[in-house]
PDB file of C-alpha atoms and ligand atoms in Angstrom:
ATOM      1  CA  MET L 671      13.251 -25.178 -19.874  1.00 46.00           C
ATOM      2  CA  SER L 672      14.466 -21.782 -21.024  1.00 56.00           C
ATOM      3  CA  GLY L 673      14.630 -19.626 -24.125  1.00 87.00           C
ATOM      4  CA  SER L 674      12.171 -19.120 -26.912  1.00 96.00           C
ATOM      5  CA  PRO L 675       9.847 -22.073 -27.645  1.00 98.00           C
ATOM      6  CA  LEU L 676      10.368 -21.422 -31.356  1.00 98.00           C
ATOM      7  CA  LEU L 677      13.745 -20.684 -32.913  1.00 98.00           C
ATOM      8  CA  GLN L 678      13.534 -18.719 -36.112  1.00 97.00           C
ATOM      9  CA  GLU L 679      16.282 -17.857 -38.569  1.00 97.00           C
ATOM     10  CA  SER L 680      16.246 -16.814 -42.198  1.00 96.00           C
ATOM     11  CA  THR L 681      19.110 -17.329 -44.626  1.00 94.00           C
ATOM     12  CA  ASP L 682      19.138 -17.078 -48.431  1.00 92.00           C
ATOM     13  CA  GLY L 683      15.354 -17.050 -48.709  1.00 94.00           C
ATOM     14  CA  VAL L 684      14.803 -20.002 -46.352  1.00 96.00           C
ATOM     15  CA  MET L 685      13.052 -19.474 -43.013  1.00 97.00           C
ATOM     16  CA  ARG L 686      14.015 -22.221 -40.595  1.00 98.00           C
ATOM     17  CA  LEU L 687      11.608 -22.822 -37.709  1.00 98.00           C
ATOM     18  CA  THR L 688      12.763 -25.086 -34.880  1.00 98.00           C
ATOM     19  CA  LEU L 689      10.229 -26.225 -32.280  1.00 98.00           C
ATOM     20  CA  ASN L 690      12.271 -25.652 -29.167  1.00 98.00           C
ATOM     21  CA  ARG L 691      10.796 -27.290 -26.086  1.00 98.00           C
ATOM     22  CA  PRO L 692      13.045 -30.367 -26.108  1.00 98.00           C
ATOM     23  CA  ASP L 693      12.384 -31.218 -22.433  1.00 97.00           C
ATOM     24  CA  ALA L 694       8.697 -31.679 -23.354  1.00 97.00           C
ATOM     25  CA  LEU L 695       9.451 -33.352 -26.694  1.00 98.00           C
ATOM     26  CA  ASN L 696       8.494 -30.033 -28.328  1.00 98.00           C
ATOM     27  CA  ALA L 697       4.868 -30.418 -27.215  1.00 98.00           C
ATOM     28  CA  PHE L 698       2.627 -27.472 -28.073  1.00 98.00           C
ATOM     29  CA  ASN L 699       1.751 -25.056 -25.289  1.00 97.00           C
ATOM     30  CA  LEU L 700       0.006 -21.745 -25.881  1.00 97.00           C
ATOM     31  CA  GLU L 701       3.265 -19.815 -26.262  1.00 97.00           C
ATOM     32  CA  LEU L 702       4.586 -22.182 -28.929  1.00 98.00           C
ATOM     33  CA  LEU L 703       1.288 -22.247 -30.841  1.00 98.00           C
ATOM     34  CA  GLU L 704       1.154 -18.453 -30.868  1.00 97.00           C
ATOM     35  CA  ALA L 705       4.808 -18.181 -31.921  1.00 98.00           C
ATOM     36  CA  LEU L 706       4.183 -20.609 -34.794  1.00 98.00           C
ATOM     37  CA  GLY L 707       1.167 -18.629 -35.976  1.00 98.00           C
ATOM     38  CA  GLU L 708       3.195 -15.425 -35.896  1.00 98.00           C
ATOM     39  CA  ALA L 709       6.133 -17.038 -37.745  1.00 98.00           C
ATOM     40  CA  PHE L 710       3.899 -18.247 -40.595  1.00 98.00           C
ATOM     41  CA  ARG L 711       2.289 -14.793 -40.807  1.00 97.00           C
ATOM     42  CA  GLN L 712       5.805 -13.317 -41.112  1.00 98.00           C
ATOM     43  CA  ALA L 713       6.729 -15.874 -43.768  1.00 97.00           C
ATOM     44  CA  GLU L 714       3.637 -14.859 -45.706  1.00 97.00           C
ATOM     45  CA  GLY L 715       4.382 -11.142 -45.536  1.00 96.00           C
ATOM     46  CA  ASP L 716       8.127 -11.231 -46.181  1.00 96.00           C
ATOM     47  CA  VAL L 717       9.007 -11.351 -49.890  1.00 94.00           C
ATOM     48  CA  GLY L 718      12.528 -12.364 -48.870  1.00 94.00           C
ATOM     49  CA  VAL L 719      11.223 -15.677 -47.522  1.00 96.00           C
ATOM     50  CA  ARG L 720      10.734 -18.179 -50.344  1.00 95.00           C
ATOM     51  CA  ALA L 721      10.622 -21.487 -48.453  1.00 97.00           C
ATOM     52  CA  VAL L 722      10.132 -22.658 -44.873  1.00 98.00           C
ATOM     53  CA  VAL L 723      11.647 -25.626 -43.071  1.00 98.00           C
ATOM     54  CA  LEU L 724      10.007 -26.895 -39.891  1.00 98.00           C
ATOM     55  CA  THR L 725      11.919 -29.151 -37.516  1.00 98.00           C
ATOM     56  CA  GLY L 726      12.338 -29.971 -33.826  1.00 98.00           C
ATOM     57  CA  ALA L 727      15.114 -29.479 -31.275  1.00 98.00           C
ATOM     58  CA  GLY L 728      16.423 -32.509 -29.435  1.00 98.00           C
ATOM     59  CA  ARG L 729      15.133 -36.031 -29.995  1.00 98.00           C
ATOM     60  CA  ALA L 730      11.538 -35.217 -31.022  1.00 98.00           C
ATOM     61  CA  PHE L 731       9.774 -33.423 -33.845  1.00 98.00           C
ATOM     62  CA  SER L 732       6.753 -32.801 -31.596  1.00 98.00           C
ATOM     63  CA  ALA L 733       4.692 -34.853 -29.118  1.00 98.00           C
ATOM     64  CA  GLY L 734       1.561 -32.836 -29.966  1.00 98.00           C
ATOM     65  CA  GLN L 735      -0.513 -30.937 -27.426  1.00 97.00           C
ATOM     66  CA  ASP L 736       1.366 -30.445 -24.155  1.00 97.00           C
ATOM     67  CA  MET L 737      -0.511 -32.712 -21.787  1.00 96.00           C
ATOM     68  CA  ARG L 738       1.123 -30.940 -18.862  1.00 95.00           C
ATOM     69  CA  ALA L 739      -0.208 -27.553 -19.920  1.00 94.00           C
ATOM     70  CA  LEU L 740      -3.899 -28.428 -19.990  1.00 93.00           C
ATOM     71  CA  GLU L 741      -4.572 -25.648 -17.469  1.00 92.00           C
ATOM     72  CA  GLU L 742      -4.044 -23.296 -20.413  1.00 94.00           C
ATOM     73  CA  ILE L 743      -7.184 -24.815 -21.925  1.00 94.00           C
ATOM     74  CA  GLY L 744      -9.348 -24.728 -18.806  1.00 93.00           C
ATOM     75  CA  PRO L 745      -9.325 -24.995 -15.010  1.00 92.00           C
ATOM     76  CA  PRO L 746      -8.231 -28.345 -13.542  1.00 89.00           C
ATOM     77  CA  GLY L 747     -11.026 -30.657 -12.436  1.00 89.00           C
ATOM     78  CA  LYS L 748     -13.551 -29.132 -14.866  1.00 90.00           C
ATOM     79  CA  PRO L 749     -14.475 -30.575 -18.305  1.00 89.00           C
ATOM     80  CA  LEU L 750     -12.128 -29.122 -20.933  1.00 92.00           C
ATOM     81  CA  HIS L 751     -13.638 -27.328 -23.904  1.00 93.00           C
ATOM     82  CA  LEU L 752     -11.336 -28.613 -26.614  1.00 95.00           C
ATOM     83  CA  GLY L 753     -13.491 -27.418 -29.531  1.00 96.00           C
ATOM     84  CA  PRO L 754     -12.868 -23.703 -28.925  1.00 96.00           C
ATOM     85  CA  TRP L 755      -9.187 -24.429 -28.168  1.00 96.00           C
ATOM     86  CA  LEU L 756      -8.763 -26.126 -31.533  1.00 97.00           C
ATOM     87  CA  ARG L 757     -10.761 -23.466 -33.378  1.00 98.00           C
ATOM     88  CA  THR L 758      -8.693 -20.684 -31.839  1.00 97.00           C
ATOM     89  CA  HIS L 759      -5.178 -22.119 -31.853  1.00 97.00           C
ATOM     90  CA  TYR L 760      -4.727 -25.132 -34.144  1.00 98.00           C
ATOM     91  CA  ASN L 761      -7.202 -24.634 -36.987  1.00 98.00           C
ATOM     92  CA  PRO L 762      -5.969 -21.157 -38.026  1.00 98.00           C
ATOM     93  CA  LEU L 763      -2.383 -22.457 -37.918  1.00 98.00           C
ATOM     94  CA  ILE L 764      -3.131 -25.399 -40.224  1.00 98.00           C
ATOM     95  CA  LEU L 765      -5.118 -23.171 -42.594  1.00 97.00           C
ATOM     96  CA  LYS L 766      -2.253 -20.668 -42.661  1.00 98.00           C
ATOM     97  CA  MET L 767       0.228 -23.433 -43.527  1.00 98.00           C
ATOM     98  CA  ARG L 768      -1.936 -24.639 -46.410  1.00 97.00           C
ATOM     99  CA  SER L 769      -2.693 -21.157 -47.739  1.00 96.00           C
ATOM    100  CA  LEU L 770       0.932 -19.987 -47.480  1.00 97.00           C
ATOM    101  CA  GLU L 771       2.021 -19.652 -51.108  1.00 96.00           C
ATOM    102  CA  LYS L 772       5.544 -20.777 -50.236  1.00 96.00           C
ATOM    103  CA  PRO L 773       6.685 -24.373 -49.778  1.00 97.00           C
ATOM    104  CA  ILE L 774       6.940 -25.821 -46.269  1.00 98.00           C
ATOM    105  CA  VAL L 775       9.309 -28.740 -45.733  1.00 98.00           C
ATOM    106  CA  ALA L 776       8.925 -30.731 -42.518  1.00 98.00           C
ATOM    107  CA  ALA L 777      12.308 -32.152 -41.521  1.00 98.00           C
ATOM    108  CA  VAL L 778      11.037 -34.793 -39.120  1.00 98.00           C
ATOM    109  CA  ASN L 779      13.952 -35.452 -36.792  1.00 98.00           C
ATOM    110  CA  GLY L 780      12.218 -37.692 -34.226  1.00 98.00           C
ATOM    111  CA  VAL L 781       8.827 -38.701 -32.930  1.00 98.00           C
ATOM    112  CA  ALA L 782       5.810 -36.852 -34.366  1.00 98.00           C
ATOM    113  CA  ALA L 783       2.774 -37.618 -32.200  1.00 98.00           C
ATOM    114  CA  GLY L 784      -0.801 -36.352 -32.146  1.00 98.00           C
ATOM    115  CA  ALA L 785      -0.970 -32.780 -33.369  1.00 98.00           C
ATOM    116  CA  GLY L 786       2.794 -32.964 -33.938  1.00 98.00           C
ATOM    117  CA  MET L 787       2.095 -35.526 -36.656  1.00 98.00           C
ATOM    118  CA  SER L 788      -0.741 -33.307 -37.926  1.00 98.00           C
ATOM    119  CA  LEU L 789       1.683 -30.409 -38.426  1.00 98.00           C
ATOM    120  CA  ALA L 790       4.030 -32.654 -40.368  1.00 98.00           C
ATOM    121  CA  LEU L 791       1.097 -33.792 -42.536  1.00 98.00           C
ATOM    122  CA  ALA L 792       0.028 -30.184 -43.162  1.00 98.00           C
ATOM    123  CA  SER L 793       3.512 -29.410 -44.518  1.00 98.00           C
ATOM    124  CA  ASP L 794       4.070 -29.707 -48.265  1.00 98.00           C
ATOM    125  CA  ILE L 795       6.964 -32.166 -48.257  1.00 98.00           C
ATOM    126  CA  ARG L 796       8.190 -34.406 -45.450  1.00 98.00           C
ATOM    127  CA  ILE L 797      11.676 -35.786 -45.180  1.00 98.00           C
ATOM    128  CA  ALA L 798      12.562 -37.886 -42.178  1.00 98.00           C
ATOM    129  CA  SER L 799      15.542 -38.918 -40.169  1.00 98.00           C
ATOM    130  CA  ILE L 800      15.944 -42.667 -39.720  1.00 98.00           C
ATOM    131  CA  ASP L 801      15.149 -41.878 -36.043  1.00 98.00           C
ATOM    132  CA  ALA L 802      11.726 -40.419 -36.868  1.00 98.00           C
ATOM    133  CA  SER L 803       8.485 -42.112 -35.895  1.00 98.00           C
ATOM    134  CA  PHE L 804       4.829 -41.239 -36.225  1.00 98.00           C
ATOM    135  CA  THR L 805       1.782 -41.907 -34.081  1.00 98.00           C
ATOM    136  CA  GLN L 806      -1.800 -40.760 -34.232  1.00 98.00           C
ATOM    137  CA  ALA L 807      -1.689 -40.795 -30.438  1.00 98.00           C
ATOM    138  CA  PHE L 808      -5.171 -39.307 -30.022  1.00 98.00           C
ATOM    139  CA  ALA L 809      -7.174 -42.522 -29.544  1.00 98.00           C
ATOM    140  CA  ALA L 810      -4.796 -43.660 -26.799  1.00 97.00           C
ATOM    141  CA  LEU L 811      -6.008 -40.610 -24.852  1.00 96.00           C
ATOM    142  CA  GLY L 812      -9.654 -41.057 -25.736  1.00 97.00           C
ATOM    143  CA  LEU L 813      -9.543 -38.258 -28.318  1.00 97.00           C
ATOM    144  CA  VAL L 814     -10.049 -38.046 -32.067  1.00 98.00           C
ATOM    145  CA  PRO L 815      -7.410 -36.971 -34.615  1.00 98.00           C
ATOM    146  CA  ASP L 816      -7.325 -33.213 -35.040  1.00 98.00           C
ATOM    147  CA  ALA L 817      -5.298 -30.341 -36.488  1.00 98.00           C
ATOM    148  CA  GLY L 818      -6.053 -31.706 -39.964  1.00 98.00           C
ATOM    149  CA  SER L 819      -5.097 -35.355 -39.533  1.00 98.00           C
ATOM    150  CA  THR L 820      -8.559 -36.645 -40.546  1.00 98.00           C
ATOM    151  CA  PHE L 821      -8.163 -34.656 -43.776  1.00 97.00           C
ATOM    152  CA  PHE L 822      -4.532 -35.249 -44.727  1.00 97.00           C
ATOM    153  CA  LEU L 823      -3.861 -38.789 -43.532  1.00 98.00           C
ATOM    154  CA  PRO L 824      -6.406 -40.692 -45.694  1.00 97.00           C
ATOM    155  CA  ARG L 825      -5.377 -38.587 -48.682  1.00 96.00           C
ATOM    156  CA  LEU L 826      -1.729 -39.528 -48.162  1.00 97.00           C
ATOM    157  CA  VAL L 827      -2.001 -43.206 -47.230  1.00 97.00           C
ATOM    158  CA  GLY L 828      -5.563 -44.236 -48.196  1.00 97.00           C
ATOM    159  CA  LEU L 829      -8.591 -44.694 -45.989  1.00 98.00           C
ATOM    160  CA  GLY L 830      -7.814 -48.235 -44.815  1.00 98.00           C
ATOM    161  CA  LYS L 831      -4.337 -47.457 -43.509  1.00 98.00           C
ATOM    162  CA  ALA L 832      -5.476 -44.119 -42.077  1.00 98.00           C
ATOM    163  CA  LEU L 833      -8.195 -45.881 -40.129  1.00 98.00           C
ATOM    164  CA  GLU L 834      -5.717 -48.458 -38.850  1.00 98.00           C
ATOM    165  CA  LEU L 835      -3.234 -45.784 -37.728  1.00 98.00           C
ATOM    166  CA  CYS L 836      -5.935 -43.640 -36.095  1.00 98.00           C
ATOM    167  CA  LEU L 837      -7.870 -46.457 -34.426  1.00 98.00           C
ATOM    168  CA  THR L 838      -4.821 -48.261 -33.020  1.00 98.00           C
ATOM    169  CA  ALA L 839      -2.630 -45.193 -32.273  1.00 98.00           C
ATOM    170  CA  ASP L 840       0.274 -47.500 -33.232  1.00 98.00           C
ATOM    171  CA  ARG L 841       3.656 -45.878 -33.659  1.00 98.00           C
ATOM    172  CA  ILE L 842       5.347 -46.490 -37.021  1.00 98.00           C
ATOM    173  CA  ASP L 843       9.017 -45.986 -37.783  1.00 98.00           C
ATOM    174  CA  ALA L 844      10.573 -43.953 -40.592  1.00 98.00           C
ATOM    175  CA  GLY L 845      10.934 -46.970 -42.904  1.00 98.00           C
ATOM    176  CA  GLU L 846       7.225 -47.768 -42.642  1.00 98.00           C
ATOM    177  CA  ALA L 847       6.357 -44.091 -43.125  1.00 98.00           C
ATOM    178  CA  LEU L 848       8.404 -44.111 -46.343  1.00 98.00           C
ATOM    179  CA  ARG L 849       6.740 -47.317 -47.531  1.00 98.00           C
ATOM    180  CA  LEU L 850       3.303 -45.772 -46.916  1.00 98.00           C
ATOM    181  CA  GLY L 851       4.189 -42.571 -48.758  1.00 97.00           C
ATOM    182  CA  LEU L 852       3.897 -40.497 -45.589  1.00 98.00           C
ATOM    183  CA  VAL L 853       7.392 -39.145 -46.137  1.00 98.00           C
ATOM    184  CA  SER L 854       9.308 -38.587 -49.374  1.00 98.00           C
ATOM    185  CA  ARG L 855      12.706 -39.580 -48.148  1.00 98.00           C
ATOM    186  CA  VAL L 856      14.507 -41.067 -45.138  1.00 98.00           C
ATOM    187  CA  VAL L 857      18.092 -40.071 -44.399  1.00 98.00           C
ATOM    188  CA  PRO L 858      20.624 -40.820 -41.656  1.00 98.00           C
ATOM    189  CA  ALA L 859      20.039 -38.559 -38.630  1.00 98.00           C
ATOM    190  CA  GLU L 860      23.229 -36.596 -39.170  1.00 98.00           C
ATOM    191  CA  GLU L 861      22.243 -35.846 -42.782  1.00 98.00           C
ATOM    192  CA  LEU L 862      18.734 -34.503 -42.119  1.00 98.00           C
ATOM    193  CA  ASP L 863      19.675 -30.825 -41.808  1.00 96.00           C
ATOM    194  CA  THR L 864      21.736 -30.920 -44.999  1.00 97.00           C
ATOM    195  CA  ALA L 865      19.015 -32.772 -46.896  1.00 98.00           C
ATOM    196  CA  ALA L 866      16.387 -30.264 -45.721  1.00 97.00           C
ATOM    197  CA  LEU L 867      18.634 -27.341 -46.623  1.00 95.00           C
ATOM    198  CA  GLU L 868      19.378 -28.699 -50.106  1.00 96.00           C
ATOM    199  CA  LEU L 869      15.669 -29.185 -50.764  1.00 97.00           C
ATOM    200  CA  THR L 870      14.588 -25.800 -49.407  1.00 95.00           C
ATOM    201  CA  ASN L 871      17.423 -24.014 -51.237  1.00 94.00           C
ATOM    202  CA  LYS L 872      16.231 -25.628 -54.447  1.00 95.00           C
ATOM    203  CA  LEU L 873      12.631 -24.567 -53.730  1.00 95.00           C
ATOM    204  CA  ALA L 874      13.721 -21.068 -52.689  1.00 93.00           C
ATOM    205  CA  SER L 875      15.375 -20.518 -56.062  1.00 93.00           C
ATOM    206  CA  ALA L 876      12.416 -21.901 -58.035  1.00 94.00           C
ATOM    207  CA  ALA L 877       9.762 -19.776 -59.763  1.00 95.00           C
ATOM    208  CA  GLY L 878       8.148 -18.553 -56.554  1.00 94.00           C
ATOM    209  CA  LYS L 879       4.875 -17.322 -57.976  1.00 95.00           C
ATOM    210  CA  ALA L 880       4.336 -20.642 -59.778  1.00 97.00           C
ATOM    211  CA  ILE L 881       5.166 -22.547 -56.578  1.00 96.00           C
ATOM    212  CA  GLY L 882       2.437 -20.613 -54.765  1.00 96.00           C
ATOM    213  CA  LEU L 883      -0.046 -21.209 -57.562  1.00 97.00           C
ATOM    214  CA  ILE L 884       0.797 -24.937 -57.610  1.00 97.00           C
ATOM    215  CA  LYS L 885      -0.042 -25.147 -53.902  1.00 96.00           C
ATOM    216  CA  ARG L 886      -3.271 -23.274 -54.537  1.00 96.00           C
ATOM    217  CA  GLY L 887      -4.230 -25.578 -57.405  1.00 97.00           C
ATOM    218  CA  LEU L 888      -3.535 -28.809 -55.534  1.00 96.00           C
ATOM    219  CA  ASN L 889      -5.316 -27.563 -52.390  1.00 95.00           C
ATOM    220  CA  ARG L 890      -8.378 -26.701 -54.442  1.00 96.00           C
ATOM    221  CA  ALA L 891      -8.312 -29.968 -56.419  1.00 96.00           C
ATOM    222  CA  LEU L 892      -8.646 -32.006 -53.220  1.00 92.00           C
ATOM    223  CA  ALA L 893     -12.284 -31.019 -53.061  1.00 90.00           C
ATOM    224  CA  ALA L 894     -13.123 -30.338 -56.702  1.00 96.00           C
ATOM    225  CA  SER L 895     -14.492 -32.172 -59.750  1.00 97.00           C
ATOM    226  CA  LEU L 896     -12.404 -32.709 -62.918  1.00 97.00           C
ATOM    227  CA  ASP L 897     -14.335 -29.916 -64.648  1.00 97.00           C
ATOM    228  CA  GLU L 898     -13.624 -27.529 -61.806  1.00 98.00           C
ATOM    229  CA  SER L 899      -9.957 -28.544 -61.623  1.00 98.00           C
ATOM    230  CA  LEU L 900      -9.448 -28.038 -65.359  1.00 98.00           C
ATOM    231  CA  GLU L 901     -11.016 -24.599 -65.166  1.00 98.00           C
ATOM    232  CA  TYR L 902      -8.961 -23.655 -62.104  1.00 98.00           C
ATOM    233  CA  GLU L 903      -5.764 -24.842 -63.823  1.00 97.00           C
ATOM    234  CA  ALA L 904      -6.578 -22.554 -66.767  1.00 98.00           C
ATOM    235  CA  LEU L 905      -7.124 -19.655 -64.390  1.00 98.00           C
ATOM    236  CA  LEU L 906      -3.870 -20.273 -62.496  1.00 98.00           C
ATOM    237  CA  GLN L 907      -1.925 -20.789 -65.731  1.00 97.00           C
ATOM    238  CA  GLU L 908      -3.230 -17.476 -67.018  1.00 97.00           C
ATOM    239  CA  VAL L 909      -1.642 -15.867 -63.949  1.00 97.00           C
ATOM    240  CA  ALA L 910       1.597 -17.905 -64.184  1.00 97.00           C
ATOM    241  CA  GLY L 911       1.914 -17.116 -67.886  1.00 97.00           C
ATOM    242  CA  ARG L 912       2.084 -13.408 -67.091  1.00 96.00           C
ATOM    243  CA  THR L 913       4.918 -13.646 -64.543  1.00 96.00           C
ATOM    244  CA  GLU L 914       8.463 -12.409 -65.075  1.00 95.00           C
ATOM    245  CA  ASP L 915       9.611 -15.872 -64.038  1.00 96.00           C
ATOM    246  CA  PHE L 916       7.798 -17.492 -66.970  1.00 96.00           C
ATOM    247  CA  ARG L 917       9.385 -14.986 -69.338  1.00 96.00           C
ATOM    248  CA  GLU L 918      12.793 -15.808 -67.833  1.00 95.00           C
ATOM    249  CA  GLY L 919      12.043 -19.551 -68.053  1.00 95.00           C
ATOM    250  CA  VAL L 920      11.328 -19.280 -71.783  1.00 96.00           C
ATOM    251  CA  ILE L 921      14.454 -17.179 -72.463  1.00 97.00           C
ATOM    252  CA  ALA L 922      16.643 -19.519 -70.384  1.00 95.00           C
ATOM    253  CA  PHE L 923      15.236 -22.502 -72.287  1.00 96.00           C
ATOM    254  CA  SER L 924      16.070 -20.967 -75.657  1.00 96.00           C
ATOM    255  CA  GLU L 925      19.525 -19.937 -74.435  1.00 96.00           C
ATOM    256  CA  LYS L 926      20.115 -23.430 -73.008  1.00 96.00           C
ATOM    257  CA  ARG L 927      21.049 -22.128 -69.539  1.00 95.00           C
ATOM    258  CA  PRO L 928      19.538 -22.529 -66.063  1.00 94.00           C
ATOM    259  CA  PRO L 929      16.827 -19.928 -65.346  1.00 95.00           C
ATOM    260  CA  ARG L 930      17.394 -17.163 -62.805  1.00 94.00           C
ATOM    261  CA  PHE L 931      13.979 -16.849 -61.169  1.00 94.00           C
ATOM    262  CA  LEU L 932      13.164 -13.834 -59.019  1.00 91.00           C
ATOM    263  CA  GLY L 933       9.810 -15.050 -57.700  1.00 88.00           C
ATOM    264  CA  ARG L 934       7.823 -12.420 -59.599  1.00 89.00           C
TER     265      ARG L 934
HETATM  266  O1  LIG U1775      -6.021 -31.549 -25.830  1.00 68.50           O
HETATM  267  C1  LIG U1775      -6.186 -30.690 -26.692  1.00 68.50           C
HETATM  268  O2  LIG U1775      -5.808 -29.536 -26.577  1.00 68.50           O
HETATM  269  C2  LIG U1775      -6.790 -31.050 -28.003  1.00 68.50           C
HETATM  270  C3  LIG U1775      -5.698 -31.181 -28.962  1.00 68.50           C
HETATM  271  C4  LIG U1775      -5.064 -32.343 -28.992  1.00 68.50           C
HETATM  272  C5  LIG U1775      -3.941 -32.497 -29.918  1.00 68.50           C
HETATM  273  C6  LIG U1775      -3.013 -33.594 -29.486  1.00 68.50           C
HETATM  274  O3  LIG U1775      -1.898 -33.536 -29.901  1.00 68.50           O
HETATM  275  S1  LIG U1775      -3.566 -34.854 -28.486  1.00 68.50           S
HETATM  276  C7  LIG U1775      -2.155 -35.913 -28.422  1.00 68.50           C
HETATM  277  C8  LIG U1775      -1.148 -35.428 -27.439  1.00 68.50           C
HETATM  278  N1  LIG U1775       0.061 -36.209 -27.542  1.00 68.50           N
HETATM  279  C9  LIG U1775       0.164 -37.421 -27.007  1.00 68.50           C
HETATM  280  O4  LIG U1775      -0.752 -37.992 -26.461  1.00 68.50           O
HETATM  281  C10 LIG U1775       1.519 -38.055 -27.079  1.00 68.50           C
HETATM  282  C11 LIG U1775       1.921 -38.517 -25.702  1.00 68.50           C
HETATM  283  N2  LIG U1775       3.271 -39.000 -25.710  1.00 68.50           N
HETATM  284  C12 LIG U1775       3.600 -40.205 -26.165  1.00 68.50           C
HETATM  285  O5  LIG U1775       2.803 -40.999 -26.628  1.00 68.50           O
HETATM  286  C13 LIG U1775       5.060 -40.568 -26.062  1.00 68.50           C
HETATM  287  O6  LIG U1775       5.656 -39.751 -25.085  1.00 68.50           O
HETATM  288  C14 LIG U1775       5.800 -40.380 -27.395  1.00 68.50           C
HETATM  289  C15 LIG U1775       5.324 -41.453 -28.373  1.00 68.50           C
HETATM  290  C16 LIG U1775       5.570 -38.987 -27.990  1.00 68.50           C
HETATM  291  C17 LIG U1775       7.316 -40.540 -27.139  1.00 68.50           C
HETATM  292  O7  LIG U1775       7.555 -41.731 -26.429  1.00 68.50           O
HETATM  293  P1  LIG U1775       8.991 -41.965 -25.775  1.00 68.50           P
HETATM  294  O8  LIG U1775       8.974 -43.322 -25.171  1.00 68.50           O
HETATM  295  O9  LIG U1775      10.032 -41.685 -26.800  1.00 68.50           O
HETATM  296  O10 LIG U1775       9.124 -40.846 -24.653  1.00 68.50           O
HETATM  297  P2  LIG U1775       8.395 -40.799 -23.250  1.00 68.50           P
HETATM  298  O11 LIG U1775       9.272 -41.424 -22.214  1.00 68.50           O
HETATM  299  O12 LIG U1775       7.012 -41.318 -23.360  1.00 68.50           O
HETATM  300  O13 LIG U1775       8.288 -39.235 -22.996  1.00 68.50           O
HETATM  301  C18 LIG U1775       9.441 -38.478 -22.607  1.00 68.50           C
HETATM  302  C19 LIG U1775       8.990 -37.331 -21.772  1.00 68.50           C
HETATM  303  O14 LIG U1775       8.162 -36.454 -22.548  1.00 68.50           O
HETATM  304  C20 LIG U1775       8.117 -37.811 -20.611  1.00 68.50           C
HETATM  305  O15 LIG U1775       8.358 -36.955 -19.524  1.00 68.50           O
HETATM  306  P3  LIG U1775       9.267 -37.452 -18.275  1.00 68.50           P
HETATM  307  O16 LIG U1775       8.596 -38.673 -17.720  1.00 68.50           O
HETATM  308  O17 LIG U1775      10.621 -37.764 -18.859  1.00 68.50           O
HETATM  309  O18 LIG U1775       9.266 -36.293 -17.345  1.00 68.50           O
HETATM  310  C21 LIG U1775       6.731 -37.577 -21.133  1.00 68.50           C
HETATM  311  O19 LIG U1775       5.761 -37.400 -20.133  1.00 68.50           O
HETATM  312  C22 LIG U1775       6.922 -36.271 -21.895  1.00 68.50           C
HETATM  313  N3  LIG U1775       5.880 -36.096 -22.919  1.00 68.50           N
HETATM  314  C23 LIG U1775       5.623 -36.897 -23.937  1.00 68.50           C
HETATM  315  N4  LIG U1775       4.591 -36.447 -24.638  1.00 68.50           N
HETATM  316  C24 LIG U1775       4.193 -35.330 -24.008  1.00 68.50           C
HETATM  317  C25 LIG U1775       5.003 -35.099 -22.921  1.00 68.50           C
HETATM  318  N5  LIG U1775       4.848 -34.059 -22.105  1.00 68.50           N
HETATM  319  C26 LIG U1775       3.800 -33.239 -22.369  1.00 68.50           C
HETATM  320  N6  LIG U1775       2.974 -33.408 -23.411  1.00 68.50           N
HETATM  321  C27 LIG U1775       3.120 -34.420 -24.251  1.00 68.50           C
HETATM  322  N7  LIG U1775       2.289 -34.555 -25.310  1.00 68.50           N
END
């Protein structure tokens, strides 16, 4: 295996991140986890980046934690301390993805297993190739779902199905993932890149500040009462209502033309 474990390119406001360890089904080793963290920090700080697409090189999206790199977690033959490993490397990454006020599209090109599935779930929108599949592989190893899967999966598919997927570690195909609402769309393999690009281009030219506030509002509402959500909506709308994009949206509406949003 050679080259960078994460390919990164930015064009027209879209940062494309490609997990690039195809020989290991893009499993996460320390180098890849650190590169991902750094890429999302860059996406956050760069006003030129208005949407992110996350995908995998080769036939997999990601097989989750690299089971052949466990020596990075602790010395062989000794009990592994997975709690600190998760707290240091996975949890900040998932929190960064959710707090990033720019949309993240997971273009799931192949199998998404374990923490690989978790990263797809932590993205804002998932589109899948017909070749994609998903497995909460953790239980098959004697582990529990992590990297946010216990949080996102029941919210996406309901508790009953989440329990079934987590307890059995069964692998589901793209069609089943679509039926369950795990992904928004399934496309032929050769059309995935184009579909992801069309979607991210659309998001990158949307009212960027509002997009960020929408993410903030929905994140907050997951653990809030109706009263709290209504109040938070009012607060966010107060901010959105003072953006240049809103002003442009109103003018464009009255002039019956598409708005030209600048993300301010
Ligand atoms: O441990 C901690 O740090 C805590 C955090 C845990 C987070 C986690 O993600 S735990 C879950 C880790 N992931 C898995 O357990 C998935 C294991 N892999 C699989 O179940 C299957 O490989 C797949 C369902 C992903 C794909 O199946 P298939 O039949 O398409 O491919 P394959 O033949 O099983 O695998 C192809 C190669 O990839 C194979 O290597 P080889 O024999 O050709 O040299 C296989 O060993 C390798 N591979 C697959 N998954 C991983 C992996 N290598 C390293 N790490 C992997 N996770």
